mmCIF file of C-alpha atoms in Angstrom:
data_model
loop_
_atom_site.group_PDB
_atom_site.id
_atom_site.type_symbol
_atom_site.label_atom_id
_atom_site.label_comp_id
_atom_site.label_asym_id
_atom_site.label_seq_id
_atom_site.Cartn_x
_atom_site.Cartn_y
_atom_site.Cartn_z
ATOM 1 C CA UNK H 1 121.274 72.073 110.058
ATOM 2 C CA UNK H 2 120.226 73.219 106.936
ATOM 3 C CA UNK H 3 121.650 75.041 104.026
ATOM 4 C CA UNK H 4 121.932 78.907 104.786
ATOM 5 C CA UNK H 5 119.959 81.337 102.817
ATOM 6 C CA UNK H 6 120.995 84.893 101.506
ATOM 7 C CA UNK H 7 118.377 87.533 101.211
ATOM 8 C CA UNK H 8 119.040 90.795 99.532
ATOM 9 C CA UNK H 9 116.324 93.121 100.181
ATOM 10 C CA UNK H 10 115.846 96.653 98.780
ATOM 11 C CA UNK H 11 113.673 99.173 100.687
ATOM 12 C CA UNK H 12 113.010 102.452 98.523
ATOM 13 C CA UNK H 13 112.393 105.158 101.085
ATOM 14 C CA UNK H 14 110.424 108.372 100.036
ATOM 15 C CA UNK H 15 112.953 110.470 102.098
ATOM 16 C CA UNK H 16 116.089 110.942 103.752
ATOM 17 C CA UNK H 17 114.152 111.047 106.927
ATOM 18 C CA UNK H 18 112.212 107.937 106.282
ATOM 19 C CA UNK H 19 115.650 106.524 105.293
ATOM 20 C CA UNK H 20 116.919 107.022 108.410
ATOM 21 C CA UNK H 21 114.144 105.979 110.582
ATOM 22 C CA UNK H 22 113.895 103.019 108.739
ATOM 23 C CA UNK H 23 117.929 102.357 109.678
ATOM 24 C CA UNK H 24 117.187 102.465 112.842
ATOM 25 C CA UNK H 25 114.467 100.422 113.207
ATOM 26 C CA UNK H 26 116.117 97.660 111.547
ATOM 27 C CA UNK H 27 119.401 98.268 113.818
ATOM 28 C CA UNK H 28 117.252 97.346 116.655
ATOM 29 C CA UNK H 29 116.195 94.505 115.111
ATOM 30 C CA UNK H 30 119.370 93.327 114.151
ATOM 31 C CA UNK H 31 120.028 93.719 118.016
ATOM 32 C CA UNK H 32 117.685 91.538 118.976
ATOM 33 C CA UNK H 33 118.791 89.243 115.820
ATOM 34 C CA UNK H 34 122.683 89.239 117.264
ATOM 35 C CA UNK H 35 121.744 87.971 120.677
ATOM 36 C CA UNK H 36 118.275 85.815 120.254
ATOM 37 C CA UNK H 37 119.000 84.412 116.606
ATOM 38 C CA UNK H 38 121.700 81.736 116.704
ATOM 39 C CA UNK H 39 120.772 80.418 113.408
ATOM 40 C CA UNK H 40 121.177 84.064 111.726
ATOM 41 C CA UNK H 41 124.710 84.509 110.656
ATOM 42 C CA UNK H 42 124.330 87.862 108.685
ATOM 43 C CA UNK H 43 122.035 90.723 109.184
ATOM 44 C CA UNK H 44 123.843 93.742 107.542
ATOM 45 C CA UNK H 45 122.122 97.235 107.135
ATOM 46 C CA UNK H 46 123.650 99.337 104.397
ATOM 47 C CA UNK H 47 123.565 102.305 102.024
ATOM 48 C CA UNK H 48 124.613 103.386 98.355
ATOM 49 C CA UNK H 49 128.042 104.447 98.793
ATOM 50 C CA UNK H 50 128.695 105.737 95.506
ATOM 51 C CA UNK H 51 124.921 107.809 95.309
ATOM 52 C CA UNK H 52 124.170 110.740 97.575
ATOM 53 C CA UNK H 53 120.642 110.620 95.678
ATOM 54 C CA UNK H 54 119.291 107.015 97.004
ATOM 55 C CA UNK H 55 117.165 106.549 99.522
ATOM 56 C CA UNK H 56 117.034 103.203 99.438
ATOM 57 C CA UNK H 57 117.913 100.922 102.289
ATOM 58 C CA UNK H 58 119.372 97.314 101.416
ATOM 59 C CA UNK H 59 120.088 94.405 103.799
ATOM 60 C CA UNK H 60 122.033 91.224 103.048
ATOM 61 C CA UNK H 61 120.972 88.441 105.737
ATOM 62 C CA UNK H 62 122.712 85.134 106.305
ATOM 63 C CA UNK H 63 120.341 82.872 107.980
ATOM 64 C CA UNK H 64 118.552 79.184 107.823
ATOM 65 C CA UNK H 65 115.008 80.411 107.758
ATOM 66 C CA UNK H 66 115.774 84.964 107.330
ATOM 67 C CA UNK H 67 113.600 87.333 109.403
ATOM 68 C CA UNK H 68 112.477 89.067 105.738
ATOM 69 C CA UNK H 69 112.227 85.905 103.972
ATOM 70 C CA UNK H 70 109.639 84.587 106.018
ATOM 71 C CA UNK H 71 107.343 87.531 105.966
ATOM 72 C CA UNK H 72 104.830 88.725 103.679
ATOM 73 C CA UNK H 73 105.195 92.032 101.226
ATOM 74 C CA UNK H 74 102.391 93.435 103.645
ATOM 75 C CA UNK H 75 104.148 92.638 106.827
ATOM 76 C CA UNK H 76 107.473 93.399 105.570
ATOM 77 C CA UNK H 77 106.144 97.314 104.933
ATOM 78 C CA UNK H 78 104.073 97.223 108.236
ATOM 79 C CA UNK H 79 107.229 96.126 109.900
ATOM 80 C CA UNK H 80 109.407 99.485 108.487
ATOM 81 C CA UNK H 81 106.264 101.393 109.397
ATOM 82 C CA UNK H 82 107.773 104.477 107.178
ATOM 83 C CA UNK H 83 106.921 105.865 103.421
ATOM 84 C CA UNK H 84 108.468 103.559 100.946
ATOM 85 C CA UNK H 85 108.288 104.871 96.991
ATOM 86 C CA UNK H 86 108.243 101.588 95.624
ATOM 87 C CA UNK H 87 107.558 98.289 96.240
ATOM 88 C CA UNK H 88 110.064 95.985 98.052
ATOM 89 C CA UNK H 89 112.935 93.705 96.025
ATOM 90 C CA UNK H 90 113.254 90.446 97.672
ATOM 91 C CA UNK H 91 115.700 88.458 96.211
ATOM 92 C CA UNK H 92 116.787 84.937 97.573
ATOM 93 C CA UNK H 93 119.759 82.553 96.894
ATOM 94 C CA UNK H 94 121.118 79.264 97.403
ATOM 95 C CA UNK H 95 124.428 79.859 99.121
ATOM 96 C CA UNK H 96 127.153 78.064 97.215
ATOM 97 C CA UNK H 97 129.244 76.676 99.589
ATOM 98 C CA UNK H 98 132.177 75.869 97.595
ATOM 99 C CA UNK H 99 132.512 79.133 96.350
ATOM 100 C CA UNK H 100 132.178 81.173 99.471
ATOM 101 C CA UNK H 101 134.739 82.009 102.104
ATOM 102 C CA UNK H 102 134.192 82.080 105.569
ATOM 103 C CA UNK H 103 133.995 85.436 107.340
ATOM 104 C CA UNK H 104 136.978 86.972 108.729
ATOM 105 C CA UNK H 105 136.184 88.453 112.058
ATOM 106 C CA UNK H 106 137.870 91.244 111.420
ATOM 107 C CA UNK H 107 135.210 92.134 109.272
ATOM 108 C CA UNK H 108 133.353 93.886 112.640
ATOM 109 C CA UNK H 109 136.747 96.130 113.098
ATOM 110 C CA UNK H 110 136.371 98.018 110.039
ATOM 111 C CA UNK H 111 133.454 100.095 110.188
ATOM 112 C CA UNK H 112 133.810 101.728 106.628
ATOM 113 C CA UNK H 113 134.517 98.244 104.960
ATOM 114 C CA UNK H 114 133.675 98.393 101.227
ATOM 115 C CA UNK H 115 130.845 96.086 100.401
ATOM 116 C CA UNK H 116 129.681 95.300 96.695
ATOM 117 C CA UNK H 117 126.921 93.196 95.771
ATOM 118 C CA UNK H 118 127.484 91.695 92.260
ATOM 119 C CA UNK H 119 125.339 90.130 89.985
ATOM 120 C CA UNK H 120 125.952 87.704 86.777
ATOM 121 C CA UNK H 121 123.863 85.843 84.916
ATOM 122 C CA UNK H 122 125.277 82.954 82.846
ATOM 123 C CA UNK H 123 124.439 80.891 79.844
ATOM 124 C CA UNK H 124 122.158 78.327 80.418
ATOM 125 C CA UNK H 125 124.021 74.985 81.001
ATOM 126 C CA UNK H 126 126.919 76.086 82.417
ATOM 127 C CA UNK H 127 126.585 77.053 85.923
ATOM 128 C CA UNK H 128 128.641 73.580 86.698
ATOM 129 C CA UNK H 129 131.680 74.855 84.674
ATOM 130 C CA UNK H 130 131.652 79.009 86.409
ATOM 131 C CA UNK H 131 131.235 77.588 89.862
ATOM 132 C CA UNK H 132 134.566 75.635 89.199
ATOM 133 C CA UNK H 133 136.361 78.137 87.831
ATOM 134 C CA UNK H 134 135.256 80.535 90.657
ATOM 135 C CA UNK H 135 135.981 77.683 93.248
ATOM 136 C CA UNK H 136 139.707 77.291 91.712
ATOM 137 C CA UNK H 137 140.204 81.092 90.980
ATOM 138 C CA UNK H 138 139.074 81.631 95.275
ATOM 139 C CA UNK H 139 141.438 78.859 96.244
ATOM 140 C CA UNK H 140 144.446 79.969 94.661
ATOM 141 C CA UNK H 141 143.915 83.751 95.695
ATOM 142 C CA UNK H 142 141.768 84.032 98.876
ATOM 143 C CA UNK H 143 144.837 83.827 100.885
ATOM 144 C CA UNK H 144 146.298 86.905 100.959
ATOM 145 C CA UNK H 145 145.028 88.638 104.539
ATOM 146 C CA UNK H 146 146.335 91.939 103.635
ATOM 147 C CA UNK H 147 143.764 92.352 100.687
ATOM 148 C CA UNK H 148 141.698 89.556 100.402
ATOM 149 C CA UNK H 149 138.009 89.435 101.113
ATOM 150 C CA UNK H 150 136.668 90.212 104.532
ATOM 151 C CA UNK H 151 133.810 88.252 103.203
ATOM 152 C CA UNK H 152 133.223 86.588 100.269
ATOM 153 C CA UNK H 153 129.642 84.772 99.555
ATOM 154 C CA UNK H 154 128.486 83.329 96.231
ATOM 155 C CA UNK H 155 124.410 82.837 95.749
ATOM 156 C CA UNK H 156 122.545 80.893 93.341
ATOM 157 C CA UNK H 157 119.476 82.832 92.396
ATOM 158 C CA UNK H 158 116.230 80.642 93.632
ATOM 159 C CA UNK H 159 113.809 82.047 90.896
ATOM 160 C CA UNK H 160 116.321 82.061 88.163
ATOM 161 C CA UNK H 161 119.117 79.075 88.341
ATOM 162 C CA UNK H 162 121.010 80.692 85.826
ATOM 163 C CA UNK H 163 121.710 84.028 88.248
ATOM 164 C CA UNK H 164 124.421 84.125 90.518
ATOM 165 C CA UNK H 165 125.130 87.251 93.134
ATOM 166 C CA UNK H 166 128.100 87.931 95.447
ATOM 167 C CA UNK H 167 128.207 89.697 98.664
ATOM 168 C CA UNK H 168 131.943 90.986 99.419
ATOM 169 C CA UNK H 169 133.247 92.933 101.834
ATOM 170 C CA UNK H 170 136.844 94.900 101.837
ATOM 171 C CA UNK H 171 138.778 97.041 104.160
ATOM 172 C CA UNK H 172 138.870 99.718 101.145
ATOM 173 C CA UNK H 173 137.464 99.786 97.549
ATOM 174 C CA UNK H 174 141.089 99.682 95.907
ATOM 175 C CA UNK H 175 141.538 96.057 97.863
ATOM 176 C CA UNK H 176 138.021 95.271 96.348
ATOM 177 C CA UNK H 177 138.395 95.955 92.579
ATOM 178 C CA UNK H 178 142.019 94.169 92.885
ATOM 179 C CA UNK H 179 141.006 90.874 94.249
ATOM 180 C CA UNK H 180 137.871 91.158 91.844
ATOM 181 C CA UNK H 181 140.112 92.049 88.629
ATOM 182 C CA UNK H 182 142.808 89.096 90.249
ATOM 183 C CA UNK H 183 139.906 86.410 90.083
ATOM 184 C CA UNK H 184 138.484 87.784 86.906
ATOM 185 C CA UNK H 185 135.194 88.536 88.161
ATOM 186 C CA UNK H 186 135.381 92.394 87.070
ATOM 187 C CA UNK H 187 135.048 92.477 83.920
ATOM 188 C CA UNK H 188 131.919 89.980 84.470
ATOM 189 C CA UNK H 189 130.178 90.877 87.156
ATOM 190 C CA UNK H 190 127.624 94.048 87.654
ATOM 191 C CA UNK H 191 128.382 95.689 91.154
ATOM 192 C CA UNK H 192 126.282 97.614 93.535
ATOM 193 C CA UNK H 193 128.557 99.885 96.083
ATOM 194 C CA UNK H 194 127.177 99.857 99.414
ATOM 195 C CA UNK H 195 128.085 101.306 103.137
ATOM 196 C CA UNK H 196 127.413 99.542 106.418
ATOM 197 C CA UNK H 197 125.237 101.726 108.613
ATOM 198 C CA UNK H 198 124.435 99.340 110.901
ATOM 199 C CA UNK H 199 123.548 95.456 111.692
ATOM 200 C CA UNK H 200 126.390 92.943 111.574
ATOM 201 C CA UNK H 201 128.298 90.732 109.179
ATOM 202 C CA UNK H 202 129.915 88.246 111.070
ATOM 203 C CA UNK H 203 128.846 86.722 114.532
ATOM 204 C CA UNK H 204 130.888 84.039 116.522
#
């Protein structure tokens, strides 16, 4: 099979009510995703959890070949079918697999998980030497069930190698900003604070 992909896509609504009309036609999607899409490991719909203000809608998707990767700008807006104010932020990564955890199921019992999308960009020429020290700092203090990750994903920016971007997900915010301080990643990293509203983050 190969590699997986992650996607992080922003969709600026012009209104709350586009907002939400847009959630829901991507939580039928992600329906269809869940049961037809075997290859599709992520497909999570979510909202600013720290801004009352945006109207955006962002999705993280986990997949081998991603529904929104593989569509155009046009049929990506034809395919919301709602007033966007902006254009459309499609970012794609290598996942790293050394660096990532896999996904606790438990991840789909905690509807108002914490989920923070970080992003770091590192001096050129040493990617090798930050992917070790995240790889040694996750083995050493991933373990802990009671706090750790519910998941953990590291990306590898595909239009700028020297970008990375992490997709976590917490039972609460405290547990987040502890493991994140614990593996020295707070101080480094540049989070966005986001709230499931629908889709999934872990399929068996």
């Amino acid at each position: 099979m190969a590699p997986s992909l992650l996607v992080f896509t922003v969709l600026p609504c012009k209104s709350r009510e586009a907002q939400q009309k847009a959630i829901e036609f991507l939580s039928t999607s992600a329906q269809a995703m869940l049961k037809n899409e075997p290859n599709n490991k992520k497909y999570g719909i979510c909202t600013s959890s720290t801004d009352p203000d945006d109207l955006c809608v962002y999705m993280i998707e986990e997949s081998v070949q991603p529904w929104w990767y593989s569509l155009s700008g046009r049929s990506r807006k034809a395919a919301v079918e709602h007033p966007l104010s902006g254009e459309i932020l499609l970012e794609n990564y290598d996942i790293v697999e050394g660096c990532s955890l896999s996904p606790r199921p438990e991840v789909g019992q905690h509807k108002n998980c914490s989920i923070a999308f970080g992003t770091y960009t590192i001096n050129e020429g040493t990617m090798a030497q930050k992917l070790q020290h995240w790889n040694d700092a996750l083995s050493s203090k991933a373990g802990a069930a009671d706090e750790g990750p519910l998941v953990f994903l590291v990306g590898q920016n595909k239009a700028d190698p020297n970008k990375m971007s992490t997709v976590e997900a917490f039972k609460s915010r405290e547990d987040a900003v502890r493991f994140q301080t614990t593996i020295g990643a707070q101080a480094e990293m540049q989070y966005r604070w986001l709230k499931q509203v629908g889709g999934y983050l872990y399929k068996e």
